[in-house]
Coordinates of C-alpha atoms in Angstrom, one line a residue:
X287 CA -38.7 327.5 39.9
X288 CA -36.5 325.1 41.4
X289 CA -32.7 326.8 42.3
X290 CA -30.4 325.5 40.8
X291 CA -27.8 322.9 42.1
X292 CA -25.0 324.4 43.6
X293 CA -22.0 322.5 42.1
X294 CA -18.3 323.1 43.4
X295 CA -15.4 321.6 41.0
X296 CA -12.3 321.3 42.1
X297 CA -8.8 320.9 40.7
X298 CA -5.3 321.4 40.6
X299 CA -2.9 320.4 37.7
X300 CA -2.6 320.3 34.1
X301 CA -3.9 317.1 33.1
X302 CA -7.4 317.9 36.0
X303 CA -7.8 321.3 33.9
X304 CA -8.0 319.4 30.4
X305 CA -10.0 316.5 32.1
X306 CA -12.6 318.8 33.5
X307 CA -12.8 322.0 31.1
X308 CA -15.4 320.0 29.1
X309 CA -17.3 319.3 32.4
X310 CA -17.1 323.1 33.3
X311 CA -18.5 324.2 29.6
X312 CA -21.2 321.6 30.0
X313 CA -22.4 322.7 33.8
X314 CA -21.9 326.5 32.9
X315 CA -24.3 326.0 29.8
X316 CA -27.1 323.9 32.1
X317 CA -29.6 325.7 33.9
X318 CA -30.2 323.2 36.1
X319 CA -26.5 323.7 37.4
X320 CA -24.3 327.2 39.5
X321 CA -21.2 326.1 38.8
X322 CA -18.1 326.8 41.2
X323 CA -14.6 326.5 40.0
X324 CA -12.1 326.0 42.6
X325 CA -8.3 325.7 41.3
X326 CA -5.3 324.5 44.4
X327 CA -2.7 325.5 41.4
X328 CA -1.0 322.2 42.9
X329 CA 0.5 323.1 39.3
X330 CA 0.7 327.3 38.6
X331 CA 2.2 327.4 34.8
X332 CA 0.8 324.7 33.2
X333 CA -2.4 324.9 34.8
X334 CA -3.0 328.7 33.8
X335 CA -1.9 327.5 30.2
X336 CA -5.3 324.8 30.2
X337 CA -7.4 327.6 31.9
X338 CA -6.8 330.2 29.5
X339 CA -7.2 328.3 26.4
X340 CA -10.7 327.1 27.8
X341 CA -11.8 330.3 29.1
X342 CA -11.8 329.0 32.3
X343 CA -11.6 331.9 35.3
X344 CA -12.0 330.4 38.7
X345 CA -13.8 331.4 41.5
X346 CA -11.2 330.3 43.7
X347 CA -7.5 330.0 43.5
X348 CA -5.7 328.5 46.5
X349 CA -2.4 329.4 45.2
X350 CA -0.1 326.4 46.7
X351 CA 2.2 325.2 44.6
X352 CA 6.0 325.6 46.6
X353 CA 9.3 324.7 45.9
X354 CA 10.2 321.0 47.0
X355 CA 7.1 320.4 49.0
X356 CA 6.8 317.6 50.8
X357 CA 3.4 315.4 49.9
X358 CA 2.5 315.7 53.3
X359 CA 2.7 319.4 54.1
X360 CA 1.1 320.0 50.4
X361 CA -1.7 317.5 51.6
X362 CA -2.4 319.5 55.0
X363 CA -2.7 323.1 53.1
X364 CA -5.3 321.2 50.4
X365 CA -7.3 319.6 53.2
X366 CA -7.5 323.3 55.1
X367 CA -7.8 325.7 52.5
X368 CA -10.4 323.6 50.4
X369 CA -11.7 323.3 53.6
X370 CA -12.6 326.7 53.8
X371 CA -13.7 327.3 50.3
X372 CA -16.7 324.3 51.2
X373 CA -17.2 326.3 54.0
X374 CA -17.7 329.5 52.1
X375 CA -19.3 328.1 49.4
X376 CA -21.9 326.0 50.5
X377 CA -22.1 322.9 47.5
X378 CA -24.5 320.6 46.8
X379 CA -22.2 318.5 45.6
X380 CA -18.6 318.3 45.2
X381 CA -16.7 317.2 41.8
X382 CA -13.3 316.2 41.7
X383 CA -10.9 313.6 38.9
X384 CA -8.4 311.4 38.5
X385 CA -5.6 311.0 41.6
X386 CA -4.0 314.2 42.4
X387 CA -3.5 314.8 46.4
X388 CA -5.9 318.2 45.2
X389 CA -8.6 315.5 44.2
X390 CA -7.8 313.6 47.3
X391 CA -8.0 316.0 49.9
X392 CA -10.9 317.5 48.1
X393 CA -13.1 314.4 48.1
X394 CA -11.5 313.6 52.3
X395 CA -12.7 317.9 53.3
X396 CA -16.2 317.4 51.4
X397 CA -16.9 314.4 53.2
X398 CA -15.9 316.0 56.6
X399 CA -18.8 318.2 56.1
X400 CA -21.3 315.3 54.8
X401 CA -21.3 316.7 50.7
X402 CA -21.6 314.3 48.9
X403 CA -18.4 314.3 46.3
X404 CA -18.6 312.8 42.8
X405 CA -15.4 311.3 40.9
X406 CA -14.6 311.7 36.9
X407 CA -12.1 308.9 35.8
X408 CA -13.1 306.8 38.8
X409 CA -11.8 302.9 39.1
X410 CA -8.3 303.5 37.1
X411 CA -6.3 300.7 39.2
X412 CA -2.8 299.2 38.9
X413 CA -3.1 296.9 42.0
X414 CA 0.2 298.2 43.3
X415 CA 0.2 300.8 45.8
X416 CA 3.6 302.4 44.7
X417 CA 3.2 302.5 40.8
X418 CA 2.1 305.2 40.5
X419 CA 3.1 306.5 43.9
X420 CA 0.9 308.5 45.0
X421 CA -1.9 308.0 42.7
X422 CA -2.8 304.7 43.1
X423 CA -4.0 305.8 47.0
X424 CA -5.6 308.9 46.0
X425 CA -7.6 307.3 44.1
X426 CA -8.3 304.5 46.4
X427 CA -9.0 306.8 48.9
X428 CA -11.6 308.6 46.8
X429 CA -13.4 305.1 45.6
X430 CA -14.1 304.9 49.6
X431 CA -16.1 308.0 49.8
X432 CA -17.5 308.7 46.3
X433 CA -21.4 309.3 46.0
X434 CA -21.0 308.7 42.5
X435 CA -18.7 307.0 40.2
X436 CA -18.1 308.5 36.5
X437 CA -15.9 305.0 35.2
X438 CA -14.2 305.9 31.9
X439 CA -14.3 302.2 30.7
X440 CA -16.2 299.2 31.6
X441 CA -12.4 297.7 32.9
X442 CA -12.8 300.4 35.5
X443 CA -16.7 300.2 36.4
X444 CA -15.7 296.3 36.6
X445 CA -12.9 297.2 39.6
X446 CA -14.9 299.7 41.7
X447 CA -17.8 296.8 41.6
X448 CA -14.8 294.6 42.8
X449 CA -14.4 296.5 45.6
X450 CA -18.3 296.6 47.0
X451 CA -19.1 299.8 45.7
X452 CA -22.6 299.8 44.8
X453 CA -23.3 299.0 41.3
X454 CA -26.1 301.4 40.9
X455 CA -23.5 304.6 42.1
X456 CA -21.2 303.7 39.0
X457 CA -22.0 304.8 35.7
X458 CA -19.7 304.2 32.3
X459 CA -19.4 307.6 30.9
X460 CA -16.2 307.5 28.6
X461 CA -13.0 309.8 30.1
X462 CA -13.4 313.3 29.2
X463 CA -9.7 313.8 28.0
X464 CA -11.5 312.6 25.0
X465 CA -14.2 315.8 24.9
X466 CA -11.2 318.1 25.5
X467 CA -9.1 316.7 22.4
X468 CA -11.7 317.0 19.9
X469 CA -12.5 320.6 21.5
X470 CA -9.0 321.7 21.0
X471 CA -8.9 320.1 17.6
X472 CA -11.9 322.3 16.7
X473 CA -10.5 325.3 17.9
X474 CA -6.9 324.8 16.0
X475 CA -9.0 324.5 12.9
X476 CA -10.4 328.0 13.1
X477 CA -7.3 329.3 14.9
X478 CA -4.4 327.5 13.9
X479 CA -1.7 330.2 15.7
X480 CA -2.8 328.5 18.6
X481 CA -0.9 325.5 18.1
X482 CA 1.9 327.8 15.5
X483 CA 4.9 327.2 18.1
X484 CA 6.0 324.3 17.0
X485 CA 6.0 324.9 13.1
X486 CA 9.8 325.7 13.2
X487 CA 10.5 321.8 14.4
X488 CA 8.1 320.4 11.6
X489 CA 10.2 321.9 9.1
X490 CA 13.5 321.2 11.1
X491 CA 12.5 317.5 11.1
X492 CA 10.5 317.3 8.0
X493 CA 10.9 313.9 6.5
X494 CA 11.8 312.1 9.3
X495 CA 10.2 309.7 12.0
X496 CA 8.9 312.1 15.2
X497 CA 8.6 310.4 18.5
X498 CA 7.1 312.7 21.2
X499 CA 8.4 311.9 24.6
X500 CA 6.7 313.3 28.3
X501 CA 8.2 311.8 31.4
X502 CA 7.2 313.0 35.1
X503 CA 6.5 310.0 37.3
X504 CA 8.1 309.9 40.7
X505 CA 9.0 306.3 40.2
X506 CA 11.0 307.1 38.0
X507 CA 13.3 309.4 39.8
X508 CA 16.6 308.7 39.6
X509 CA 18.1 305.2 37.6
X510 CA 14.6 305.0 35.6
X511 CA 15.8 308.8 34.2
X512 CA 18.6 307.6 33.3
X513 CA 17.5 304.8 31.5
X514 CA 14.9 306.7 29.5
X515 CA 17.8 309.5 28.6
X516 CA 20.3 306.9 28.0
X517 CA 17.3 305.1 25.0
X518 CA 16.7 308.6 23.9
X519 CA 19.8 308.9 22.9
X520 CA 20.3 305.9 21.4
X521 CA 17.1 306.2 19.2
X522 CA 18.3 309.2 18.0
X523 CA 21.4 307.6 16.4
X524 CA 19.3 306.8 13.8
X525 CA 19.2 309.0 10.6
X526 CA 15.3 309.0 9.6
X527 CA 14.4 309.8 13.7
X528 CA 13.4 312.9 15.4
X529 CA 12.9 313.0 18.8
X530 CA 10.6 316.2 20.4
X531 CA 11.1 315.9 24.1
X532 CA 8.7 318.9 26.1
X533 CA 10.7 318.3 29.4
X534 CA 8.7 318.8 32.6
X535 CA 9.7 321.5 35.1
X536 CA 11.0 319.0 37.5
X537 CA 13.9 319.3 38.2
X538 CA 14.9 315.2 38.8
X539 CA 13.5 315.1 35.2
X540 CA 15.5 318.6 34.3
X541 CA 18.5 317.9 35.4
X542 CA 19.2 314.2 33.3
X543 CA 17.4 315.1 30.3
X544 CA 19.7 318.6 29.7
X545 CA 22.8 316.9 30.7
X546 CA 22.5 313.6 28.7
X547 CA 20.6 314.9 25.6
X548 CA 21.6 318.7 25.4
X549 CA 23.2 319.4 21.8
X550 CA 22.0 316.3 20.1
X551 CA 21.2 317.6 16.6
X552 CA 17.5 315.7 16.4
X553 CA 16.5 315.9 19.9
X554 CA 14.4 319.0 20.9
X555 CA 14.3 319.9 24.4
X556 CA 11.6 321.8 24.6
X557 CA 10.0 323.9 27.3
X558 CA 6.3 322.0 28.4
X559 CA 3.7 322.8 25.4
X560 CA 0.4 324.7 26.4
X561 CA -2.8 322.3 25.7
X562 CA -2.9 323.7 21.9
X563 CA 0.6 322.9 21.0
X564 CA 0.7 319.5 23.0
X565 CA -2.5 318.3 20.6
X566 CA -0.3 319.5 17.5
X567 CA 2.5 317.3 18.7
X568 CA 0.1 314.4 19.1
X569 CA -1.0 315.0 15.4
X570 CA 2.8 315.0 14.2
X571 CA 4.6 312.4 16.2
X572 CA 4.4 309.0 14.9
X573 CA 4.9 307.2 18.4
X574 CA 4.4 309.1 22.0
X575 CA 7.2 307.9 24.4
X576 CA 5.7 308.2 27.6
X577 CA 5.2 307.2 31.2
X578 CA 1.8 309.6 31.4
X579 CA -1.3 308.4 32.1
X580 CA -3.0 311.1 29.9
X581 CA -0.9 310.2 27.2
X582 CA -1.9 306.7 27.0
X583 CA -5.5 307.8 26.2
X584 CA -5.1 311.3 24.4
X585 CA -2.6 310.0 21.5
X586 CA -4.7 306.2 20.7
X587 CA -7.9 309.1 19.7
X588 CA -5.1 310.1 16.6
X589 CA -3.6 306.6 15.9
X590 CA -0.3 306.9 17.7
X591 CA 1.3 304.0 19.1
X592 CA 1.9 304.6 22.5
X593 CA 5.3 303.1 24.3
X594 CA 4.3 303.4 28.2
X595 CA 7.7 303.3 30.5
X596 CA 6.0 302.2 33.2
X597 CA 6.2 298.5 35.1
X598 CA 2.2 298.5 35.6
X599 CA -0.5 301.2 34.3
X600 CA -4.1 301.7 35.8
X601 CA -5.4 302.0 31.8
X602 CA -5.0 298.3 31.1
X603 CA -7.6 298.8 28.2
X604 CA -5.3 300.2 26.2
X605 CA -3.1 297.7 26.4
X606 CA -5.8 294.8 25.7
X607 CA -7.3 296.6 23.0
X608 CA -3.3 297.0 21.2
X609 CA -2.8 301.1 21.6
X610 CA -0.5 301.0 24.2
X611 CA 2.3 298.7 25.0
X612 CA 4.0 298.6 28.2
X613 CA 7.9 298.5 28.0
X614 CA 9.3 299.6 31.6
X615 CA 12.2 302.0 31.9
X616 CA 15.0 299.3 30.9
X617 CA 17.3 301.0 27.4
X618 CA 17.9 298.1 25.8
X619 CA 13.6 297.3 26.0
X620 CA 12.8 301.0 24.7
X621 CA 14.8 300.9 22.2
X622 CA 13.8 297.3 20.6
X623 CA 10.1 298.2 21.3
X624 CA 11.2 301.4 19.3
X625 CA 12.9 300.0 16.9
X626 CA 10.1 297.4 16.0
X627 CA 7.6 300.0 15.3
X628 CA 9.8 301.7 13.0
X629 CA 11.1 298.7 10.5
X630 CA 7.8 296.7 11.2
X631 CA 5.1 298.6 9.3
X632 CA 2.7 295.3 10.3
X633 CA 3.5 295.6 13.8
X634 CA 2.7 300.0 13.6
X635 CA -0.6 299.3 11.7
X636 CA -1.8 296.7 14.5
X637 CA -0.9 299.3 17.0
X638 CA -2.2 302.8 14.8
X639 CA -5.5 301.1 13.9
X640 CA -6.3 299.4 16.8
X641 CA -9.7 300.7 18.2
X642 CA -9.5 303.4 21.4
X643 CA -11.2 302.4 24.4
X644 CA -11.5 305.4 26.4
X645 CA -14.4 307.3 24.3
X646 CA -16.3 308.9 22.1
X647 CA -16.2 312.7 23.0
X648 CA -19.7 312.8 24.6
X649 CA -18.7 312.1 28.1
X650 CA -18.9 315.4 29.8
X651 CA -22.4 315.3 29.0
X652 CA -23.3 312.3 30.2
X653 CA -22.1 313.3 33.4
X654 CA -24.1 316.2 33.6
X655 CA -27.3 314.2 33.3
X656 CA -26.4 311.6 35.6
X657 CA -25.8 314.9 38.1
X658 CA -29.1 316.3 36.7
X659 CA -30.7 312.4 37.6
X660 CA -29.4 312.9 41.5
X661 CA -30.5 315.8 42.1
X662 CA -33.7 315.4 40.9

């Protein structure tokens, strides 16, 4: 009997860890597959959150994640100590997703040492190297030296093909952020204290209009912070709205949000949600606020109108198909755009009902038989 492939997945943040649990089920469960799980903990809480929930232990932890690290110093440790893990390990094949510097310097050490390295949510492009900064590289830089190409949507089989790559290397699977929701959705309906957290603020604000809100992106540092605070809290002048805000640990995004929002009495400012309690909040918002690329395909799967506060976003097909509408980080735009879905039941359906392009739920598998296909 043929051994089976040696596989080494790597990762390193929250949204990698949901993107690539249903990959790590699916691999574990082949026998045509080992399956190696290396984390970078790029991220440390949030990530442990995804792993847990998923039953995901790895087989290596590179532990990184510092206090104000620069992108080049957390760049060098990546290359070095994933490095060494390739070294130890031995893969056939490297797997890494999306456009974290971990997925970067993942796919730039496994082609040091000639192994080949496949990409999951390959071709995502914005056409502008600083939104978002980094990403946009990273995932540039991984297009270059990809053996295979796992394209969520046509959109993004269509720009790798753009860009020379081999037609043959790049394969439509559907993203598998769309596997992990219907996973977690599964497991809240057998468990639903998994996702219990939030059932204070569903009470709290029952009756009224919930908008979610997640904001991280580096580009918006500084006056785009302010901006988005300064529309929160002019959204939540309104009587029938309830605004549930999970503020990321970063402190440029700490810092605003608590001093322009703390003490408004239908604005939570809650601590980031585990992958359970995020999926909940999905279910109970009515529009998602956010400048996440996640976001923009997790929420369409439920029928939420997504508000993206972003100038550009590598997802365009969610704003050609009508899910997702891009608004910028400008008040005044937020809160019209806002303001529209919530007096303009037409212009909600359009959005709610508007069919999502970024899958079907199937896409981990898919994957695995494409990787089954190439190693023959």
């Amino acid at each position: 009997m043929t051994s089976p492939a040696r596989i080494l997945v790597v990762f390193g943040t929250r949204p990698e860890a949901i993107k690539m649990f249903p990959l790590i089920h699916a691999l574990k469960a082949d026998e045509r597959f080992e399956c190696v799980v290396c984390v970078s903990a790029q991220h440390r809480q949030m990530l442990d959150q995804v792993m847990e929930i998923a039953g995901i232990v790895p087989d290596h932890d590179l532990d990184v994640m510092q206090p104000g690290q620069t992108l080049d110093g957390l760049t060098a440790t990546l290359l070095t100590g994933l490095g060494q893990v390739m070294d130890t390990v031995s893969p056939d094949r490297v797997v890494v997703q999306g456009d974290t510097a971990t997925a970067m310097a993942g796919a730039l050490a496994a082609y040091y040492r000639k192994i080949p390295v496949d990409h999951v949510e390959a071709g995502l492009r914005s056409h502008n190297i600083y939104h978002p900064w980094p990403e946009e590289v990273n995932r540039k830089i991984i297009g270059t030296m990809a053996s295979l190409h796992f394209a969520p949507t046509a959109t993004a089989a269509a720009a790798l093909i753009n860009e020379n790559i081999d037609p043959a290397r790049v394969h439509v699977t559907g993203n598998t952020v769309i596997d992990a929701l219907h996973w977690v959705s599964g497991e809240i309906g057998k468990r639903p204290e998994l996702a219990g957290d939030l059932a204070a603020l569903e009470q709290r604000f029952a009756g009224r209009r919930i908008i979610g809100v997640t904001s991280h992106r580096r580009e918006n540092f500084g006056e785009g912070m302010e901006q988005i605070a300064q529309a929160i809290r002019r959204i939540a002048e309104r009587p029938d709205v309830a605004v549930i805000f999970p503020v990321h640990l970063n402190p440029n995004v700490r810092h605003v949000m608590n001093e322009r929002l703390a003490g408004l009495d239908n604005v939570a400012l809650i601590e980031p949600l585990d992958y359970p309690h995020f999926a909940r909040l999905l279910n109970i918002a009515d529009i998602m606020l956010t400048d996440s690329g996640g976001v923009q395909e997790e929420a369409p799967a439920l029928g939420r109108p997504v508000l993206v506060m972003r100038e550009t976003t590598e997802r365009p097909e969610g704003v050609e198909a009508g899910t997702a509408k891009l608004v910028g980080t400008d008040a005044a735009r937020i809160v019209s755009e806002i303001s529209t879905l919530l007096d303009d039941k037409d212009a909600y359906e359009a959005m709610a009902r508007a069919h999502n392009p970024f899958g079907d739920g199937d896409s981990a598998r898919r994957i695995v038989e494409l990787l089954a296909n190439e190693i023959g």
